[in-house]
CSV table of C-alpha atoms and ligand atoms in Angstrom, one decimal:
chain,number,residue,atom,x,y,z
A,1,MET,CA,-21.8,-15.3,161.1
A,2,PRO,CA,-18.8,-17.8,162.3
A,3,PHE,CA,-20.4,-21.2,163.6
A,4,ASN,CA,-19.2,-21.9,167.2
A,5,GLN,CA,-18.1,-25.4,166.9
A,6,LYS,CA,-18.1,-26.0,170.5
A,7,ASN,CA,-21.8,-25.5,170.6
A,8,ASN,CA,-22.1,-28.1,168.0
A,9,GLN,CA,-20.1,-30.7,170.1
A,10,GLY,CA,-22.3,-29.4,173.4
A,11,TYR,CA,-25.2,-29.8,171.2
A,12,ARG,CA,-24.5,-33.6,169.8
A,13,ARG,CA,-23.5,-34.4,173.4
A,14,GLU,CA,-26.8,-33.2,174.7
A,15,PHE,CA,-28.6,-35.3,171.9
A,16,LEU,CA,-26.4,-38.3,173.1
A,17,LYS,CA,-27.5,-38.2,176.3
A,18,PHE,CA,-31.0,-37.6,175.6
A,19,LEU,CA,-30.9,-40.5,173.5
A,20,ALA,CA,-29.0,-42.9,176.0
A,21,GLY,CA,-31.8,-41.9,178.8
A,22,SER,CA,-34.5,-42.7,176.5
A,23,PRO,CA,-36.5,-45.6,176.9
A,24,LEU,CA,-36.6,-46.0,173.2
A,25,LEU,CA,-33.1,-47.1,173.2
A,26,THR,CA,-32.6,-50.3,174.5
A,27,SER,CA,-28.9,-50.9,174.7
A,28,TYR,CA,-27.5,-47.8,176.6
A,29,SER,CA,-23.9,-49.2,176.8
A,30,ALA,CA,-23.5,-49.0,173.1
A,31,PHE,CA,-24.2,-45.3,173.4
A,32,SER,CA,-22.3,-44.5,176.6
A,33,GLN,CA,-18.7,-44.5,175.5
A,34,GLU,CA,-19.9,-41.8,172.5
A,35,VAL,CA,-22.0,-39.8,175.2
A,36,GLU,CA,-18.6,-39.7,177.1
A,37,GLU,CA,-16.1,-38.7,174.2
A,38,THR,CA,-17.3,-37.0,170.8
A,39,LEU,CA,-15.0,-38.4,168.0
A,40,GLY,CA,-13.7,-35.0,167.8
A,41,GLU,CA,-12.6,-34.8,171.2
A,42,LYS,CA,-11.0,-38.4,170.6
A,43,LEU,CA,-9.2,-37.6,167.6
A,44,THR,CA,-7.5,-34.0,167.9
A,45,ASN,CA,-4.7,-34.8,165.3
A,46,PRO,CA,-5.0,-35.3,161.7
A,47,GLY,CA,-2.7,-38.3,162.1
A,48,GLN,CA,-4.8,-40.2,164.3
A,49,VAL,CA,-7.5,-40.4,161.5
A,50,ILE,CA,-7.5,-43.9,160.0
A,51,ASN,CA,-9.8,-43.7,156.9
A,52,VAL,CA,-11.8,-40.9,155.1
A,53,PHE,CA,-14.7,-42.0,156.8
A,54,GLU,CA,-13.5,-41.1,160.1
A,55,MET,CA,-12.5,-37.7,158.4
A,56,GLU,CA,-16.3,-37.2,157.3
A,57,ALA,CA,-17.9,-38.3,160.7
A,58,LEU,CA,-15.3,-35.4,162.2
A,59,ALA,CA,-16.4,-33.0,159.6
A,60,ARG,CA,-19.8,-33.4,160.6
A,61,GLU,CA,-19.2,-32.4,164.2
A,62,LYS,CA,-17.4,-29.5,162.9
A,63,VAL,CA,-18.9,-27.8,159.8
A,64,PRO,CA,-22.3,-25.8,160.3
A,65,PRO,CA,-25.0,-28.5,159.6
A,66,ALA,CA,-26.3,-26.3,156.4
A,67,HIS,CA,-22.7,-26.1,155.1
A,68,PHE,CA,-22.3,-30.1,156.1
A,69,GLY,CA,-25.7,-30.7,154.3
A,70,TYR,CA,-24.5,-29.0,151.1
A,71,LEU,CA,-21.4,-30.9,151.0
A,72,ILE,CA,-22.9,-34.6,151.6
A,73,SER,CA,-26.0,-34.2,149.6
A,74,GLY,CA,-27.2,-36.2,146.4
A,75,VAL,CA,-30.2,-35.6,144.6
A,76,ASP,CA,-33.8,-36.7,145.4
A,77,SER,CA,-33.5,-39.8,147.3
A,78,ASP,CA,-29.7,-40.3,147.1
A,79,THR,CA,-30.1,-43.3,145.1
A,80,THR,CA,-27.1,-42.6,142.9
A,81,LEU,CA,-25.3,-41.3,145.5
A,82,ARG,CA,-25.4,-45.0,146.9
A,83,ALA,CA,-25.2,-46.3,143.6
A,84,ASN,CA,-21.7,-44.5,143.0
A,85,ARG,CA,-20.3,-46.2,146.6
A,86,GLU,CA,-22.0,-49.4,145.7
A,87,GLY,CA,-21.1,-49.4,142.3
A,88,TYR,CA,-17.1,-50.3,143.2
A,89,THR,CA,-18.4,-53.4,144.8
A,90,ARG,CA,-19.5,-54.8,141.5
A,91,PHE,CA,-15.9,-54.9,140.4
A,92,GLN,CA,-13.3,-57.4,142.0
A,93,ILE,CA,-9.5,-57.5,142.2
A,94,HIS,CA,-7.6,-60.0,140.8
A,95,PRO,CA,-4.1,-60.1,142.1
A,96,ARG,CA,-1.1,-61.5,140.9
A,97,ARG,CA,1.5,-63.1,143.1
A,98,LEU,CA,5.3,-63.3,143.3
A,99,VAL,CA,5.8,-60.3,141.4
A,100,ASP,CA,8.6,-58.3,142.4
A,101,VAL,CA,7.2,-55.1,144.5
A,102,SER,CA,10.2,-54.2,146.8
A,103,GLY,CA,11.0,-51.2,145.0
A,104,PRO,CA,9.4,-47.9,145.5
A,105,THR,CA,5.6,-48.0,144.2
A,106,ASP,CA,5.5,-45.5,141.2
A,107,MET,CA,2.2,-44.1,141.3
A,108,SER,CA,3.2,-40.7,139.3
A,109,VAL,CA,0.9,-40.1,136.2
A,110,ASN,CA,0.9,-37.4,133.1
A,111,VAL,CA,-2.4,-36.3,131.9
A,112,LEU,CA,-2.3,-34.0,128.8
A,113,GLY,CA,1.1,-32.7,130.4
A,114,ALA,CA,0.2,-32.3,133.8
A,115,GLU,CA,2.2,-34.7,135.8
A,116,ALA,CA,1.2,-35.4,139.5
A,117,ARG,CA,2.7,-37.9,142.0
A,118,SER,CA,-0.5,-39.7,142.3
A,119,PRO,CA,-3.4,-40.6,140.1
A,120,ILE,CA,-5.7,-39.0,142.7
A,121,PHE,CA,-7.0,-35.5,141.2
A,122,LEU,CA,-8.7,-33.1,143.6
A,123,SER,CA,-12.1,-32.4,141.6
A,124,PRO,CA,-13.6,-29.1,141.5
A,125,ILE,CA,-16.0,-28.1,144.5
A,126,GLY,CA,-17.6,-25.0,145.0
A,127,SER,CA,-17.8,-22.8,148.0
A,128,THR,CA,-15.1,-24.7,150.3
A,129,GLY,CA,-15.0,-21.7,152.3
A,130,GLY,CA,-17.9,-22.8,154.1
A,131,PHE,CA,-16.3,-26.0,155.0
A,132,HIS,CA,-13.0,-23.9,156.7
A,133,PRO,CA,-11.3,-20.6,155.9
A,134,ASP,CA,-8.2,-22.4,154.4
A,135,ALA,CA,-10.6,-22.9,151.6
A,136,ASP,CA,-9.1,-23.8,147.9
A,137,VAL,CA,-5.8,-22.3,148.9
A,138,GLY,CA,-5.5,-24.6,151.7
A,139,ALA,CA,-6.4,-27.6,149.1
A,140,ALA,CA,-4.0,-26.3,146.9
A,141,ARG,CA,-1.2,-26.2,149.6
A,142,ALA,CA,-1.9,-29.9,150.7
A,143,ALA,CA,-2.2,-31.1,146.9
A,144,ALA,CA,1.2,-29.1,146.3
A,145,ALA,CA,2.8,-30.6,149.5
A,146,LYS,CA,1.5,-34.2,148.0
A,147,GLY,CA,2.1,-33.7,144.5
A,148,HIS,CA,-1.8,-34.0,143.4
A,149,HIS,CA,-3.2,-32.3,140.4
A,150,MET,CA,-6.3,-29.9,141.2
A,151,ILE,CA,-9.4,-28.9,139.4
A,152,LEU,CA,-10.6,-25.8,140.7
A,153,SER,CA,-14.5,-24.8,140.5
A,154,THR,CA,-16.1,-21.4,138.7
A,155,GLN,CA,-17.7,-21.3,142.2
A,156,ALA,CA,-14.8,-21.6,144.4
A,157,SER,CA,-13.9,-19.5,147.1
A,158,SER,CA,-10.5,-18.5,146.7
A,159,PRO,CA,-9.3,-16.4,143.7
A,160,ILE,CA,-7.8,-18.5,141.1
A,161,GLU,CA,-4.5,-16.4,140.8
A,162,ASP,CA,-3.8,-17.4,144.6
A,163,VAL,CA,-4.8,-21.2,144.1
A,164,VAL,CA,-2.6,-21.4,141.1
A,165,GLN,CA,0.5,-20.0,143.1
A,166,ALA,CA,-0.3,-22.2,145.8
A,167,ARG,CA,-0.4,-25.3,144.0
A,168,GLY,CA,2.2,-24.2,141.3
A,169,GLU,CA,1.4,-23.2,137.2
A,170,GLY,CA,0.4,-26.4,135.1
A,171,SER,CA,-1.1,-28.6,138.2
A,172,VAL,CA,-4.3,-26.5,138.3
A,173,TRP,CA,-7.0,-26.7,135.6
A,174,PHE,CA,-10.1,-24.5,135.9
A,175,GLN,CA,-13.1,-25.9,135.7
A,176,LEU,CA,-16.2,-23.8,133.8
A,177,TYR,CA,-19.7,-23.3,134.0
A,178,SER,CA,-20.6,-21.4,131.2
A,179,THR,CA,-22.7,-18.5,131.7
A,180,ASP,CA,-25.5,-17.3,129.7
A,181,ARG,CA,-23.6,-14.7,128.0
A,182,TRP,CA,-20.6,-15.8,125.8
A,183,GLU,CA,-18.6,-12.7,126.3
A,184,TYR,CA,-18.9,-13.3,130.1
A,185,THR,CA,-17.9,-17.0,129.4
A,186,GLU,CA,-14.8,-15.8,127.5
A,187,ALA,CA,-13.8,-13.6,130.2
A,188,LEU,CA,-13.6,-16.3,132.8
A,189,LEU,CA,-11.4,-18.3,129.9
A,190,ARG,CA,-9.2,-15.6,129.5
A,191,ARG,CA,-8.5,-14.9,133.5
A,192,ALA,CA,-8.0,-18.7,134.2
A,193,GLU,CA,-5.5,-19.0,131.0
A,194,ALA,CA,-3.6,-15.8,132.3
A,195,ALA,CA,-3.5,-17.5,135.8
A,196,GLY,CA,-1.5,-20.5,134.3
A,197,CYS,CA,-4.1,-22.8,134.1
A,198,THR,CA,-3.3,-25.6,131.4
A,199,ALA,CA,-6.8,-27.1,130.9
A,200,VAL,CA,-10.3,-26.1,130.9
A,201,CYS,CA,-12.8,-28.5,132.0
A,202,LEU,CA,-16.5,-27.5,131.1
A,203,THR,CA,-19.1,-29.1,133.3
A,204,VAL,CA,-22.1,-30.0,131.1
A,205,ASP,CA,-24.2,-32.4,133.6
A,206,LEU,CA,-26.4,-29.4,135.2
A,207,PRO,CA,-28.3,-27.9,132.4
A,208,GLY,CA,-31.9,-28.2,134.5
A,209,GLY,CA,-31.4,-27.4,138.1
A,210,ARG,CA,-31.5,-30.0,140.8
A,211,ASN,CA,-33.0,-31.2,143.9
A,212,THR,CA,-30.8,-31.4,146.8
A,213,GLU,CA,-33.2,-32.8,149.3
A,214,THR,CA,-30.7,-34.0,151.8
A,215,SER,CA,-28.9,-30.3,151.8
A,216,ALA,CA,-32.5,-29.1,152.7
A,217,VAL,CA,-33.3,-31.7,155.6
A,218,LEU,CA,-29.6,-30.6,157.1
A,219,ALA,CA,-30.5,-27.0,156.7
A,220,ARG,CA,-33.2,-27.0,159.1
A,221,GLY,CA,-30.9,-28.0,161.8
A,222,ASP,CA,-28.9,-24.7,161.1
A,223,ASP,CA,-30.8,-21.5,162.6
A,224,ARG,CA,-28.0,-19.2,161.6
A,225,PHE,CA,-29.1,-16.4,159.6
A,226,CYS,CA,-27.8,-17.4,156.0
A,227,GLU,CA,-28.3,-14.4,154.0
A,228,GLU,CA,-26.0,-12.3,156.1
A,229,CYS,CA,-22.9,-14.0,154.5
A,230,HIS,CA,-24.8,-15.2,151.2
A,231,TYR,CA,-26.6,-12.3,150.1
A,232,GLY,CA,-25.6,-11.0,146.7
A,233,GLN,CA,-22.3,-12.6,147.1
A,234,ALA,CA,-20.6,-13.3,143.7
A,235,LYS,CA,-17.5,-15.7,143.7
A,236,PRO,CA,-13.9,-14.2,143.4
A,237,ILE,CA,-13.6,-15.5,139.5
A,238,PHE,CA,-16.4,-13.1,138.7
A,239,ASP,CA,-14.6,-10.2,140.3
A,240,GLY,CA,-14.6,-7.4,137.5
A,241,LEU,CA,-17.9,-8.4,136.0
A,242,ASP,CA,-21.2,-7.1,136.7
A,243,MET,CA,-23.1,-10.4,137.1
A,244,GLN,CA,-26.7,-8.5,137.2
A,245,GLY,CA,-29.0,-10.7,135.2
A,246,VAL,CA,-26.0,-13.0,134.1
A,247,GLY,CA,-27.4,-17.0,134.6
A,248,LEU,CA,-24.5,-19.0,135.7
A,249,VAL,CA,-25.8,-22.2,133.2
A,250,ASP,CA,-26.5,-21.9,129.8
A,251,ALA,CA,-29.1,-24.7,128.9
A,252,ALA,CA,-28.6,-23.8,125.4
A,253,LEU,CA,-24.9,-25.3,124.9
A,254,THR,CA,-24.3,-28.2,122.4
A,255,TRP,CA,-21.4,-29.9,121.2
A,256,ASP,CA,-20.1,-27.2,118.9
A,257,VAL,CA,-19.3,-25.3,122.2
A,258,ILE,CA,-15.9,-27.2,122.4
A,259,GLY,CA,-14.8,-25.4,119.3
A,260,ARG,CA,-16.1,-22.2,120.3
A,261,ILE,CA,-13.9,-22.1,123.8
A,262,LYS,CA,-11.1,-23.5,121.7
A,263,ASP,CA,-11.3,-20.5,119.5
A,264,VAL,CA,-10.5,-18.3,122.4
A,265,THR,CA,-8.3,-20.6,124.6
A,266,ASN,CA,-5.3,-22.3,124.2
A,267,MET,CA,-6.2,-24.2,127.1
A,268,LYS,CA,-6.7,-28.0,126.5
A,269,VAL,CA,-10.5,-28.7,126.6
A,270,LEU,CA,-11.7,-31.4,128.8
A,271,ILE,CA,-15.9,-32.2,129.2
A,272,LYS,CA,-17.1,-33.0,132.7
A,273,GLY,CA,-20.2,-34.9,133.1
A,274,ILE,CA,-20.0,-37.6,130.4
A,275,GLU,CA,-21.8,-40.9,131.5
A,276,VAL,CA,-22.6,-42.8,128.4
A,277,GLY,CA,-20.6,-44.0,125.3
A,278,PRO,CA,-22.3,-42.4,122.7
A,279,ASP,CA,-21.5,-39.0,124.2
A,280,ALA,CA,-17.9,-39.5,124.9
A,281,ALA,CA,-17.6,-40.8,121.3
A,282,LEU,CA,-19.4,-37.3,120.3
A,283,ALA,CA,-16.8,-35.3,122.7
A,284,VAL,CA,-14.0,-37.2,120.7
A,285,GLN,CA,-15.5,-36.2,117.4
A,286,TYR,CA,-16.0,-32.7,118.4
A,287,GLY,CA,-12.3,-32.3,119.4
A,288,ALA,CA,-12.5,-32.7,123.3
A,289,ASP,CA,-8.9,-33.7,125.0
A,290,GLY,CA,-10.1,-35.4,127.5
A,291,ILE,CA,-13.3,-36.4,129.4
A,292,ILE,CA,-14.3,-36.4,133.3
A,293,LEU,CA,-16.9,-39.2,133.7
A,294,SER,CA,-18.5,-37.8,136.4
A,295,ASN,CA,-22.4,-37.5,137.6
A,296,HIS,CA,-21.5,-34.2,139.7
A,297,GLY,CA,-20.8,-36.6,142.9
A,298,ALA,CA,-24.6,-37.8,142.2
A,299,ARG,CA,-25.7,-34.0,142.6
A,300,ALA,CA,-27.3,-33.8,139.0
A,301,THR,CA,-29.5,-36.5,137.4
A,302,ASP,CA,-30.8,-39.3,139.7
A,303,THR,CA,-29.7,-41.6,137.3
A,304,GLY,CA,-29.4,-44.7,139.5
A,305,ARG,CA,-26.0,-45.5,137.9
A,306,GLY,CA,-22.9,-45.4,139.7
A,307,THR,CA,-19.9,-43.7,137.7
A,308,ILE,CA,-17.7,-46.8,137.9
A,309,GLU,CA,-20.6,-48.8,136.1
A,310,CYS,CA,-20.4,-46.3,133.4
A,311,LEU,CA,-16.8,-46.4,132.5
A,312,PRO,CA,-16.3,-49.7,130.6
A,313,GLU,CA,-18.9,-48.1,127.8
A,314,VAL,CA,-17.1,-44.9,128.2
A,315,ILE,CA,-13.4,-46.7,127.8
A,316,ALA,CA,-14.9,-48.7,124.8
A,317,ALA,CA,-16.3,-45.8,122.7
A,318,VAL,CA,-13.1,-43.8,123.6
A,319,ASN,CA,-11.0,-46.3,122.6
A,320,GLY,CA,-7.7,-44.7,123.7
A,321,ARG,CA,-8.0,-41.7,121.3
A,322,ILE,CA,-8.0,-39.3,125.1
A,323,PRO,CA,-7.6,-39.6,128.3
A,324,VAL,CA,-10.9,-40.6,130.8
A,325,ILE,CA,-10.8,-39.6,134.4
A,326,ILE,CA,-13.1,-40.4,136.8
A,327,ASP,CA,-15.0,-39.2,139.6
A,328,GLY,CA,-17.9,-40.3,142.1
A,329,GLY,CA,-17.7,-42.1,144.9
A,330,ILE,CA,-13.9,-42.9,145.3
A,331,ARG,CA,-13.0,-43.3,149.1
A,332,ARG,CA,-10.7,-46.2,149.1
A,333,GLY,CA,-7.3,-47.2,147.6
A,334,THR,CA,-9.0,-50.3,146.2
A,335,ASP,CA,-11.7,-47.9,144.1
A,336,VAL,CA,-8.7,-46.0,142.7
A,337,PHE,CA,-7.0,-49.1,141.6
A,338,LYS,CA,-10.2,-50.5,140.1
A,339,ALA,CA,-11.0,-47.7,137.9
A,340,LEU,CA,-7.0,-47.6,136.8
A,341,ALA,CA,-7.7,-51.2,135.9
A,342,LEU,CA,-11.0,-50.2,133.9
A,343,GLY,CA,-9.1,-47.8,132.0
A,344,ALA,CA,-9.0,-44.5,133.8
A,345,SER,CA,-6.1,-42.4,133.3
A,346,ALA,CA,-6.6,-40.5,136.8
A,347,VAL,CA,-9.4,-40.3,139.3
A,348,GLY,CA,-11.0,-37.5,141.1
A,349,ILE,CA,-12.2,-36.9,144.7
A,350,GLY,CA,-14.5,-34.6,145.7
A,351,ARG,CA,-16.0,-34.8,149.4
A,352,PRO,CA,-13.3,-37.1,151.1
A,353,TYR,CA,-10.8,-33.7,150.6
A,354,CYS,CA,-13.4,-31.5,151.8
A,355,TRP,CA,-14.0,-33.6,154.7
A,356,GLY,CA,-10.2,-33.2,155.7
A,357,LEU,CA,-10.8,-29.4,155.1
A,358,GLY,CA,-14.1,-29.3,157.2
A,359,ALA,CA,-11.9,-31.2,160.0
A,360,PHE,CA,-8.9,-29.6,160.1
A,361,GLY,CA,-8.3,-27.3,157.3
A,362,GLN,CA,-5.0,-27.8,155.0
A,363,ALA,CA,-3.7,-30.5,157.6
A,364,GLY,CA,-6.9,-32.6,157.1
A,365,VAL,CA,-6.4,-32.6,153.5
A,366,GLU,CA,-3.0,-33.6,153.5
A,367,ARG,CA,-4.2,-36.5,155.6
A,368,VAL,CA,-6.8,-37.5,153.4
A,369,LEU,CA,-4.5,-37.7,150.5
A,370,ASP,CA,-2.0,-39.7,152.6
A,371,LEU,CA,-4.6,-42.2,153.6
A,372,LEU,CA,-5.7,-42.7,150.1
A,373,ASN,CA,-2.1,-42.9,148.5
A,374,ARG,CA,-1.1,-45.3,151.2
A,375,GLU,CA,-4.2,-47.5,150.6
A,376,LEU,CA,-3.6,-47.2,146.7
A,377,ALA,CA,0.1,-48.2,147.2
A,378,ILE,CA,-0.7,-51.2,149.4
A,379,THR,CA,-3.2,-52.4,146.9
A,380,MET,CA,-0.6,-52.1,143.8
A,381,ARG,CA,1.9,-53.9,145.7
A,382,GLY,CA,-0.5,-56.3,146.9
A,383,SER,CA,-1.7,-57.1,143.4
A,384,GLY,CA,1.7,-57.1,141.6
A,385,THR,CA,1.4,-53.5,140.2
A,386,PRO,CA,4.6,-51.4,141.1
A,387,SER,CA,3.6,-48.9,138.6
A,388,ILE,CA,0.5,-47.4,137.3
A,389,ALA,CA,1.4,-48.7,133.8
A,390,ALA,CA,1.4,-52.2,135.1
A,391,ILE,CA,-2.5,-51.8,136.1
A,392,GLY,CA,-4.5,-53.2,133.7
A,393,PRO,CA,-7.9,-54.9,132.8
A,394,ASP,CA,-6.8,-58.2,134.1
A,395,TYR,CA,-6.4,-57.1,137.4
A,396,VAL,CA,-10.3,-56.7,137.8
A,397,GLN,CA,-13.5,-58.2,136.8
A,398,ASP,CA,-16.8,-57.1,136.7
A,399,VAL,CA,-19.3,-59.9,138.7
A,400,GLY,CA,-22.3,-58.1,137.7
A,401,HIS,CA,-24.3,-57.4,141.2
A,402,ARG,CA,-23.5,-54.7,143.9
A,403,VAL,CA,-23.4,-55.5,147.2
A,404,PRO,CA,-26.1,-53.4,149.2
A,405,ARG,CA,-25.2,-50.4,151.3
A,406,GLY,CA,-25.1,-51.6,155.1
A,407,THR,CA,-22.6,-54.4,154.1
A,408,LEU,CA,-19.6,-52.1,153.3
A,409,GLY,CA,-17.8,-52.3,156.4
A,410,ARG,CA,-16.6,-49.2,157.6
A,411,ASP,CA,-18.7,-46.9,155.1
A,412,ILE,CA,-21.6,-47.2,157.7
A,413,LEU,CA,-19.8,-45.2,160.0
B,1,FMN,C1,-20.3,-30.0,147.8
B,1,FMN,C2,-20.0,-30.0,146.2
B,1,FMN,C3,-20.0,-28.9,145.3
B,1,FMN,C4,-19.4,-29.2,144.0
B,1,FMN,N1,-18.9,-28.4,142.9
B,1,FMN,C5,-18.9,-28.6,141.9
B,1,FMN,C6,-18.6,-27.4,141.1
B,1,FMN,O1,-18.4,-26.2,141.5
B,1,FMN,N2,-18.2,-27.7,139.7
B,1,FMN,C7,-18.4,-28.9,139.1
B,1,FMN,O2,-18.1,-29.1,138.4
B,1,FMN,N3,-18.3,-29.7,140.0
B,1,FMN,C8,-19.0,-29.7,141.4
B,1,FMN,N4,-19.0,-30.8,142.1
B,1,FMN,C9,-18.8,-32.2,141.9
B,1,FMN,C10,-17.2,-32.8,142.0
B,1,FMN,O3,-16.5,-31.9,141.1
B,1,FMN,C11,-17.1,-34.2,141.6
B,1,FMN,O4,-17.9,-34.5,140.4
B,1,FMN,C12,-17.7,-34.8,142.7
B,1,FMN,O5,-17.8,-34.6,144.3
B,1,FMN,C13,-17.3,-36.3,142.9
B,1,FMN,O6,-17.8,-37.2,143.6
B,1,FMN,P1,-17.2,-37.8,145.2
B,1,FMN,O7,-18.1,-36.4,146.0
B,1,FMN,O8,-18.2,-38.7,145.8
B,1,FMN,O9,-15.9,-37.6,145.1
B,1,FMN,C14,-19.4,-30.4,143.3
B,1,FMN,C15,-19.7,-31.4,144.4
B,1,FMN,C16,-19.8,-31.4,145.6
B,1,FMN,C17,-20.2,-32.6,146.8
């Protein structure tokens, strides 16, 4: 059943009016402006949005509550979700002055043969059709327009062939959840390779389920009949496969899976979901071509550790042998800069581009990419680093403690 955005905004306005009139609320004036106008009514064009946090606020108004809850949720008490953001405050930038940065800022990267105009990759997100009908194809068109590399989820809403066509061959990698039947996993790999994907990213951080409480709480505010859309629906990558009784997770996987994947595909193999140095070393030892340092956007184990805090030990363990990509909590160009300075070859964003998608479809994703690229370019020029290659460890320092949430400026929008 399509979600009625107007009703959602109406509900929100009524709720704010109720709050404004409540004796519990002491400062009516602070609320009165919002009562008159929601952010969605104020910002009707993606070009008016000034940062990804505003895009999140807009998506919150437009995306059905249960779907928005699915998007923003971490696990348990969202401790790791906060750590992914706060972790970045541990690292401070050391800018250098009087460097000629008058030329164009070169943000291009080449990771395992994938060329991109920006080091910001689109991380794999399942069920993007729940945020906007443009879904993965819309995100791919935005990525193509702005020159970003994209990783497509096993749980994507759009068929992989359509996404590769929209983004262009060589610029989409396939994220794999191995099923518990190897012949099915092989079938997925074959389809991804035939579609034109040049690498597969095996996600290894969800072997045992997860507890997404924020998602459950927001779903309570959604009275639509979920089964009407969700019942018995397999994602497009499973078309032609009888999924009856097939599990989407294989909890028995061990490191030899890298070799087994390599036996059936010529795609490069990256392992997504590595968080500690010893695992990074094992990934190299077992032949992985790359690592995605990720905690699934704080949706797997509630470790309490931000991914950026894991990066130094992973980089040290890998010791330059294979590229490391990091995702989780990246919301600013300065975050991208810090990750690159600590040794990442590229970074991934998940929720931010989905907020753009939820708010404005493809145009919203383009705006999110523009905003982050602009912030990164400003940071690079401001730090005296006109190219990605120039950004090194001297430009960042670990001060050893985080700045708590609530003092992160616009993050609290
Ligand atoms: C709604 C949602 C769905 C996701 N689906 C997948 C998925 O299907 N496969 C996967 O490997 N990671 C998935 N992830 C994790 C992302 O690929 C990525 O690691 C994470 O979103 C990065 O953190 P960020 O959202 O803070 O940028 C998902 C994350 C979210 C928020």
